[in-house]
Short mmCIF file of C-alpha atoms in Angstrom, two decimals:
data_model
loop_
_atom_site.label_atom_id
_atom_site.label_comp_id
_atom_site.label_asym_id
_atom_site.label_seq_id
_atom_site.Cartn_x
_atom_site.Cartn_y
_atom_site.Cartn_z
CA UNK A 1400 -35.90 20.39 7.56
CA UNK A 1401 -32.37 19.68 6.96
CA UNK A 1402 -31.36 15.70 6.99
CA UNK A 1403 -28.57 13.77 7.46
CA UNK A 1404 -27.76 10.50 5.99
CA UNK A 1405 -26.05 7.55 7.48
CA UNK A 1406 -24.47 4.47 5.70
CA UNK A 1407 -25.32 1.82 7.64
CA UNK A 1408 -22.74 -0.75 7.85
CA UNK A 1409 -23.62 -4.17 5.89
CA UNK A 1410 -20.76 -7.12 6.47
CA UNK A 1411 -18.83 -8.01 3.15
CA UNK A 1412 -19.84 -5.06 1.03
CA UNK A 1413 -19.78 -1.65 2.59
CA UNK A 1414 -16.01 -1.50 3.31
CA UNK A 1415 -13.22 1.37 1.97
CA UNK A 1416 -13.80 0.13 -1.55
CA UNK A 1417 -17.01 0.29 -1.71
CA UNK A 1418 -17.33 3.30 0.35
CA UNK A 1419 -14.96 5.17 -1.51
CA UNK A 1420 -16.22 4.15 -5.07
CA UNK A 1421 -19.68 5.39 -3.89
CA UNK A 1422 -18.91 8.44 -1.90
CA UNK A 1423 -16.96 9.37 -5.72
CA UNK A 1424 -19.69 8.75 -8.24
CA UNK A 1425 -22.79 9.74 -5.93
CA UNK A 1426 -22.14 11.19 -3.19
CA UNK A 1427 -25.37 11.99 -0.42
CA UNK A 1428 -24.01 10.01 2.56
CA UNK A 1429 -22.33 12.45 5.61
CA UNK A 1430 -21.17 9.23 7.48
CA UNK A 1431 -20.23 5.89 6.93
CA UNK A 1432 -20.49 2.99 9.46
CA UNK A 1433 -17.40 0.42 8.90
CA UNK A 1434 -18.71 -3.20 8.84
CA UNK A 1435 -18.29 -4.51 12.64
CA UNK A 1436 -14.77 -5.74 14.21
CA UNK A 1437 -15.20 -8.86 15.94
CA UNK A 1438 -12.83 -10.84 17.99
CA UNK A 1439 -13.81 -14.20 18.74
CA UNK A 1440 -12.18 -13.93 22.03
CA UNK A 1441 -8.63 -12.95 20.46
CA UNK A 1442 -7.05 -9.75 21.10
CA UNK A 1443 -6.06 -9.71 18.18
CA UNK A 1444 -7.25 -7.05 15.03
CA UNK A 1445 -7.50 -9.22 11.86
CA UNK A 1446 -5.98 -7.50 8.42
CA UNK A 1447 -9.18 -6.94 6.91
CA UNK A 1448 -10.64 -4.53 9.79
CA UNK A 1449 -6.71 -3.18 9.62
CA UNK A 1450 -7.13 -2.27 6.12
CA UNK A 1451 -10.55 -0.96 6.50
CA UNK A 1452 -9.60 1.51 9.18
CA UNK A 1453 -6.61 2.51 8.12
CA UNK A 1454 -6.49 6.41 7.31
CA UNK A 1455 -4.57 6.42 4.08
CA UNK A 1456 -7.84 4.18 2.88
CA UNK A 1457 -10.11 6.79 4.42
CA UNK A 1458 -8.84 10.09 3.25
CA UNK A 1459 -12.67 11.55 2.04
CA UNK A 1460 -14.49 10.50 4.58
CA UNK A 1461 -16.07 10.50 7.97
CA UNK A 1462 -15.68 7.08 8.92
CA UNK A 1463 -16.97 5.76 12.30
CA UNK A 1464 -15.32 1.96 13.09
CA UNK A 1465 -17.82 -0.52 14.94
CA UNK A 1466 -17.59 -3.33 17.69
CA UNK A 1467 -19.50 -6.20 17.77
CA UNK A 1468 -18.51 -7.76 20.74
CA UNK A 1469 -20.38 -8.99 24.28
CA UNK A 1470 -17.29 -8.75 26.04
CA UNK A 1471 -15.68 -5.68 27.69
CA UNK A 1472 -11.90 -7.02 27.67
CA UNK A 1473 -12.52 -6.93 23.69
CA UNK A 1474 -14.40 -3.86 23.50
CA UNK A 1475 -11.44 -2.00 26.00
CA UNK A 1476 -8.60 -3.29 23.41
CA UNK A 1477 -10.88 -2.11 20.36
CA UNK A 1478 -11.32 1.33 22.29
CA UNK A 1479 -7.38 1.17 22.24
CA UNK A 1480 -6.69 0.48 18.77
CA UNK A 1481 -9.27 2.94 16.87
CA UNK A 1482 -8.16 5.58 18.92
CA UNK A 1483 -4.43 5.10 18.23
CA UNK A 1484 -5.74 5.46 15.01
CA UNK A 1485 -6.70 8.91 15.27
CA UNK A 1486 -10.69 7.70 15.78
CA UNK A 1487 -12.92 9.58 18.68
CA UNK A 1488 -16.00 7.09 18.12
CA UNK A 1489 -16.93 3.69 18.48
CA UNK A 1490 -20.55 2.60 17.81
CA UNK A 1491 -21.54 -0.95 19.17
CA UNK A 1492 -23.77 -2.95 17.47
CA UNK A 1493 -26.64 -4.63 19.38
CA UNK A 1494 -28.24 -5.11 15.73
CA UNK A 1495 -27.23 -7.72 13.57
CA UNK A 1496 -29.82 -10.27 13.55
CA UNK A 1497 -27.83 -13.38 12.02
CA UNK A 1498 -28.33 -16.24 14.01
CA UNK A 1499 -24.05 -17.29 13.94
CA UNK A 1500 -24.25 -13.98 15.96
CA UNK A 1501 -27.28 -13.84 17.91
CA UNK A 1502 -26.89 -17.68 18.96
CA UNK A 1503 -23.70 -16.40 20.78
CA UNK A 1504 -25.39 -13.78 22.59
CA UNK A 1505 -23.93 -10.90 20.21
CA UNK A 1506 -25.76 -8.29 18.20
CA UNK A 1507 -29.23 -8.69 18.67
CA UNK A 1508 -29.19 -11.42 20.80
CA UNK A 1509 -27.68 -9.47 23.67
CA UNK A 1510 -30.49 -6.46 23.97
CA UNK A 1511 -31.99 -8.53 26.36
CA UNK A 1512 -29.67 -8.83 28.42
CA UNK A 1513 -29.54 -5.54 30.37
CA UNK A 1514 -26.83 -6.50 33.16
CA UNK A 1515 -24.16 -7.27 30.73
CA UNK A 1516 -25.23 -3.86 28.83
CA UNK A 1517 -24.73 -2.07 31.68
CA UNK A 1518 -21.75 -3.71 32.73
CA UNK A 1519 -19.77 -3.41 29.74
CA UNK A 1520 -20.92 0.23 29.32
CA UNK A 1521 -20.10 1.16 32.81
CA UNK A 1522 -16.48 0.13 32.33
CA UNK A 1523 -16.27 1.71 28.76
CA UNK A 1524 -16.88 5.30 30.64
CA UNK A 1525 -15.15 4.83 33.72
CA UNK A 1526 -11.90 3.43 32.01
CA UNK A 1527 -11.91 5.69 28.48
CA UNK A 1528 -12.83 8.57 26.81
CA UNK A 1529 -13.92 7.33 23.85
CA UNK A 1530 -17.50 8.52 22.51
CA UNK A 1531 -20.00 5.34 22.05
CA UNK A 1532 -22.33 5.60 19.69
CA UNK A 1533 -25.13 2.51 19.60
CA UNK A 1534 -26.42 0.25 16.47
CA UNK A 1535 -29.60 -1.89 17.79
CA UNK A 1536 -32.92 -3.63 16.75
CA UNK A 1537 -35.97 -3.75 18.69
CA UNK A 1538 -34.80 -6.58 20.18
CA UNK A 1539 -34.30 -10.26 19.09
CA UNK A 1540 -37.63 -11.97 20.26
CA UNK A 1541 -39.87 -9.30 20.73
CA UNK A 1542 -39.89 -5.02 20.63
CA UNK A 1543 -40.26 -5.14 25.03
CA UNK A 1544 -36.43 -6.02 25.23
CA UNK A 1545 -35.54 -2.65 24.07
CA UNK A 1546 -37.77 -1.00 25.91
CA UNK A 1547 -36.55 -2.66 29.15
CA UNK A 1548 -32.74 -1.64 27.83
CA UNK A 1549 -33.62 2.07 26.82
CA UNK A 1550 -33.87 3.57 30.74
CA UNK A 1551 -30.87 1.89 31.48
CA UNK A 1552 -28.83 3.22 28.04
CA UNK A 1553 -29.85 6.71 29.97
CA UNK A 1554 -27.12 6.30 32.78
CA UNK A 1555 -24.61 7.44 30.08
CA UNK A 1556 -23.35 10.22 27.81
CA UNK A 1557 -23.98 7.99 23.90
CA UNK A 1558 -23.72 9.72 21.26
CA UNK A 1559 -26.63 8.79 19.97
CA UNK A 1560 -28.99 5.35 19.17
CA UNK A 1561 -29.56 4.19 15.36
CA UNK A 1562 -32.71 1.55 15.63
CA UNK A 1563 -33.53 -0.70 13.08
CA UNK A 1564 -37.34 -1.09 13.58
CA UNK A 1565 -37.44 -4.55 13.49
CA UNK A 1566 -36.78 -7.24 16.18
CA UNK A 1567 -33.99 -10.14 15.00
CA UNK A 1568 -35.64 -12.42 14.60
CA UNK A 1569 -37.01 -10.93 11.52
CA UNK A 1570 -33.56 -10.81 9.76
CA UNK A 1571 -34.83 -8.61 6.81
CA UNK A 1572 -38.33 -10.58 6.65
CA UNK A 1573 -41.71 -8.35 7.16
CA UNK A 1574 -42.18 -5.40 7.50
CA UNK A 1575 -40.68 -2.18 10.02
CA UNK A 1576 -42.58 -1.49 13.03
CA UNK A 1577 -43.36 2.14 13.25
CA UNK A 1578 -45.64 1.90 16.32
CA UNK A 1579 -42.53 0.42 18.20
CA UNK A 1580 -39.88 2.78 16.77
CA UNK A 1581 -42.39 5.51 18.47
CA UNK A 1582 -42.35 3.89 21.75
CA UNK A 1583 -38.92 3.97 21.62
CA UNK A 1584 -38.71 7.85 21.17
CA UNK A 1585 -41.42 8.55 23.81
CA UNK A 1586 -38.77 6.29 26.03
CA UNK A 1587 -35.32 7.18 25.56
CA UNK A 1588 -33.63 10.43 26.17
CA UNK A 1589 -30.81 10.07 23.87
CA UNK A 1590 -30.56 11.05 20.40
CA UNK A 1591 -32.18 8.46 18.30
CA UNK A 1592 -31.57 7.73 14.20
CA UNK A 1593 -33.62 5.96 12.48
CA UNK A 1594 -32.81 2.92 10.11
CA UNK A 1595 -34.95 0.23 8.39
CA UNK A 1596 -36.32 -0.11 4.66
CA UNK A 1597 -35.70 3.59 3.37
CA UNK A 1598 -35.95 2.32 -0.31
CA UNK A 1599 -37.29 5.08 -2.12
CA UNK A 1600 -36.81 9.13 -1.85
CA UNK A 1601 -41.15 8.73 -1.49
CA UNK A 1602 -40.37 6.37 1.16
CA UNK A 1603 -38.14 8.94 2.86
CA UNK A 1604 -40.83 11.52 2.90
CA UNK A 1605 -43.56 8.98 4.45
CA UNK A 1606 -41.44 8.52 7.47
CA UNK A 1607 -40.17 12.52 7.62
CA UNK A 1608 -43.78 12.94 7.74
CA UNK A 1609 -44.27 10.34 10.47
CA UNK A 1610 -41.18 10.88 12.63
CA UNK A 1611 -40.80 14.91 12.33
CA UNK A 1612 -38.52 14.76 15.01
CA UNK A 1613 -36.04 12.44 13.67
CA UNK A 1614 -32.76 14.28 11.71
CA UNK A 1615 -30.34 11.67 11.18
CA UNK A 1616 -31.58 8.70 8.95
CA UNK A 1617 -29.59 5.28 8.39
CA UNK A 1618 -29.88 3.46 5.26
CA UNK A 1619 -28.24 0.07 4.59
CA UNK A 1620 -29.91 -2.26 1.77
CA UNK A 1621 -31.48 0.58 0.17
CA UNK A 1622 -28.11 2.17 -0.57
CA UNK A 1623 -26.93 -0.31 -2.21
CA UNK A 1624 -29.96 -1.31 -4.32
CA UNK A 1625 -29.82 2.73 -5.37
CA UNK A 1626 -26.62 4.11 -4.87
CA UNK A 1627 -28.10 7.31 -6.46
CA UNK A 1628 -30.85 7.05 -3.61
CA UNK A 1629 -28.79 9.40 -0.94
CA UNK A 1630 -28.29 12.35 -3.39
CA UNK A 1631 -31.97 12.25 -4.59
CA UNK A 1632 -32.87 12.02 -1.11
CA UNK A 1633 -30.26 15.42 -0.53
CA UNK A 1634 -31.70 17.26 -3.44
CA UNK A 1635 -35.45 16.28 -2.94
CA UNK A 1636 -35.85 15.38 -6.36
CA UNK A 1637 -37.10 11.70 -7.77
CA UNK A 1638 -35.22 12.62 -11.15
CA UNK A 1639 -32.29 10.10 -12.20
CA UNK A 1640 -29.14 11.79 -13.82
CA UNK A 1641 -29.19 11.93 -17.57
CA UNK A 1642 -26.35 9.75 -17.60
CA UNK A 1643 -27.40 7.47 -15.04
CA UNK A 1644 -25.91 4.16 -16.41
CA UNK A 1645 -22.78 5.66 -17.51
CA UNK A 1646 -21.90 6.76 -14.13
CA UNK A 1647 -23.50 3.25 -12.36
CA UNK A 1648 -20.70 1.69 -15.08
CA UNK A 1649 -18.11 3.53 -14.45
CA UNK A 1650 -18.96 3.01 -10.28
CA UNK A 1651 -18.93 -0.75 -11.20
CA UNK A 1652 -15.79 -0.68 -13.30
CA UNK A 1653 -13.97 1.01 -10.19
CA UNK A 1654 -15.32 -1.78 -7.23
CA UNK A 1655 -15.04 -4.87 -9.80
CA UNK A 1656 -11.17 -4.12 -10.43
CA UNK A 1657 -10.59 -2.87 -7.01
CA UNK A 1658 -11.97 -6.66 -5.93
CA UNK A 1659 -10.36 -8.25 -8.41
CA UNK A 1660 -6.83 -6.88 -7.10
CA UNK A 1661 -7.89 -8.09 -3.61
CA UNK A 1662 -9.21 -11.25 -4.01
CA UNK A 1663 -7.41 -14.82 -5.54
CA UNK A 1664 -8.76 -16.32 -8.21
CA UNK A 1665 -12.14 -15.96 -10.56
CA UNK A 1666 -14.14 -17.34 -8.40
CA UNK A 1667 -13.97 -15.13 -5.43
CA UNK A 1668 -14.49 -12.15 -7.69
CA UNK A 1669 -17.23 -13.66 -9.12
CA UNK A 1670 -18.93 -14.69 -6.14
CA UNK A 1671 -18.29 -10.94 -4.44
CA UNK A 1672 -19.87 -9.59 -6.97
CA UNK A 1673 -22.85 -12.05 -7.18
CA UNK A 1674 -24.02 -10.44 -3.71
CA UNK A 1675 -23.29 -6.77 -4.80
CA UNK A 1676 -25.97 -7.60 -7.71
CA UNK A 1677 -28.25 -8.84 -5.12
CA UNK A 1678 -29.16 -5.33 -4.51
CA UNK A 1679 -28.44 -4.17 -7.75
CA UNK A 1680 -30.67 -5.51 -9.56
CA UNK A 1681 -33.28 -4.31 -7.60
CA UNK A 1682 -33.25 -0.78 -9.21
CA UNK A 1683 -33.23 -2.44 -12.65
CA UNK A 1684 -36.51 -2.71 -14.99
CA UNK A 1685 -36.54 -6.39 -14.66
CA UNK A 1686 -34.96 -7.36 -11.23
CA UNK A 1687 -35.07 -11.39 -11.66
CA UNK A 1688 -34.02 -11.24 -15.19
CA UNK A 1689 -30.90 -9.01 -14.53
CA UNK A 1690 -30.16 -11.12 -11.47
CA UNK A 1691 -30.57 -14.50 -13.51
CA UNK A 1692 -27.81 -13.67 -16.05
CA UNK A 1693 -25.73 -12.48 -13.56
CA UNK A 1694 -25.69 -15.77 -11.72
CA UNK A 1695 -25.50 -17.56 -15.07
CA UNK A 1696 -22.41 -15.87 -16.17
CA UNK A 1697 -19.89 -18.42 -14.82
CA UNK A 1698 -16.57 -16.70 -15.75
CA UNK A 1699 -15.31 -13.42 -15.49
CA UNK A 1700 -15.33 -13.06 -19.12
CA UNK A 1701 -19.00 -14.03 -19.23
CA UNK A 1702 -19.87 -12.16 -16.22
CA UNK A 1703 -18.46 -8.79 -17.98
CA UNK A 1704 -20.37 -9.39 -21.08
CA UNK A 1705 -23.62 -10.07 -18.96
CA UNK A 1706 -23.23 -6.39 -16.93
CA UNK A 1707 -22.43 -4.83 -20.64
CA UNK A 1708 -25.70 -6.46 -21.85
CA UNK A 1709 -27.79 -5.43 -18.80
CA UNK A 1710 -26.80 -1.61 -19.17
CA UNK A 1711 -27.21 -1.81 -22.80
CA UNK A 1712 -30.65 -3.08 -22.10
CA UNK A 1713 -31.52 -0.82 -19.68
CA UNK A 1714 -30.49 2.31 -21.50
CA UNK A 1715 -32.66 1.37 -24.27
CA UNK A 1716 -35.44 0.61 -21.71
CA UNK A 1717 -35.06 4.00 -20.12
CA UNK A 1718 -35.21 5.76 -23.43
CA UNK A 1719 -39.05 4.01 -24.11
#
């Protein structure tokens, strides 16, 4: 069965640079999620989400912009200003679980509230044409919220539902709940992707196995931890390139000096990349030790000899 893979949008690291960089020296993702646009009760587009929409930064890829947003006057002046940009969908997330968000009664903290759902969803049809596409969780306290919001989400024509299978509450703690993700299928009659701890291309096959009826997967952390992840996942193979660190360099290279352009200072550089190695180091032979020196390096000039001496070392692990 033929798959298709998702980037799921992660705030402060999945945007043009990144995407671009990746969809270069790996490859394996059909469609990326931008990080969300949020307003703050300004109608007003800040230059970040200007620059990462922007088609000349967006030439090789299908990009889908997102709204995160419990308020329809913002999500009607969004509609407006992706769609001047040449974009057809806008995907609303009902997912991120981060309590600055959630407190507010955005992301996940608004599943529960079906009325406004409806509301703002009601207006979004009668007064556009754009398509709307869904990002949620389970819901923030417990897995019933989205099953009281799913019937509802039937009144209209979405493109489609990506669920992470865990509640909000969770953030990234524990573990996905299958059962639930299940209940949401036998539920809703909309298209629904799947998203939540795909780490590993055995991973991948667990839940094919599990969820035959699922075609579009969603990976955030995962993709970043193992950028190669999405082609292995493509070609159904477990095998690494030969050159596997070369290329991860050379990927590396291209994001660090792209960053380093954009942001002021050796600090901010520093600190940007601190979080991409977060995830990075995950797919290393020593994850705490890689991530250790990282954080240690307190310079650029240190930092760069620290990611020489981590490849170095890992090459020479990988050859035994």
């Amino acid at each position: 069965m033929s798959c298709t893979l998702l980037s799921s949008p992660l705030q402060g690291f999945t945007d043009f640079k990144f995407r671009n960089a990746f969809n270069h020296y790996f490859g394996g993702v059909d469609t990326f999620y931008a990080p969300y646009i949020r307003l703050d009760g300004k109608l007003l587009i800040k230059s970040s989400y200007q620059r990462d929409l922007q088609l000349e930064n967006n030439t090789t890829l299908e990009v889908i912009p997102q709204i995160m947003t419990n308020d329809v006057d913002e999500f009607l002046f969004v509609v407006k200003y992706v769609q001047e940009l040449g974009y057809k969908e806008l995907n609303w997330n009902l997912g991120c679980p981060y309590p600055m968000v959630t407190k507010r009664g955005m992301g996940s903290g608004l599943i529960s509230d079906v009325e406004k759902i409806n509301a703002i969803l009601d207006r979004v049809h009668s007064e556009t044409d754009i398509i709307v596409s869904m990002k949620m969780r389970m819901g923030y306290e417990n897995s019933d919220e989205i099953l009281k919001a799913l019937p509802m989400l039937d009144r209209y024509p979405l493109k489609n539902i990506a669920i992470h299978a865990r509640i909000g509450k969770q953030l990234y703690k524990g573990g996905v709940d299958l059962n639930a993700f299940q209940r949401c299928l036998d539920l809703s009659h909309h298209k629904i992707y799947y998203n939540g701890d795909i780490t590993s291309v055995s991973v991948f096959k667990e839940m094919q196995e599990r969820f035959p009826m699922i075609d579009h997967w969603m990976i955030g952390r995962g993709l970043i931890a193992d950028p190669f992840l999405p082609q292995m996942i493509k070609n159904n193979s477990t095998l690494y390139p030969d050159d596997r660190w070369g290329i991860f360099s050379e990927f590396h290279e291209t994001i660090f000096s792209a960053y380093d352009l954009a942001l002021s200072g050796p600090t901010p550089i520093r600190m940007k990349m601190l979080g991409f190695w977060e995830y990075f180091s995950q797919s290393f032979s020593n994850p705490q030790k890689v991530y250790k020196k990282i954080k240690k390096a307190k310079d650029v000039s240190a930092y760069k000899v620290a990611v020489k001496e981590i490849l170095n070392l890992e090459r020479q692990f990988d050859k035994g």
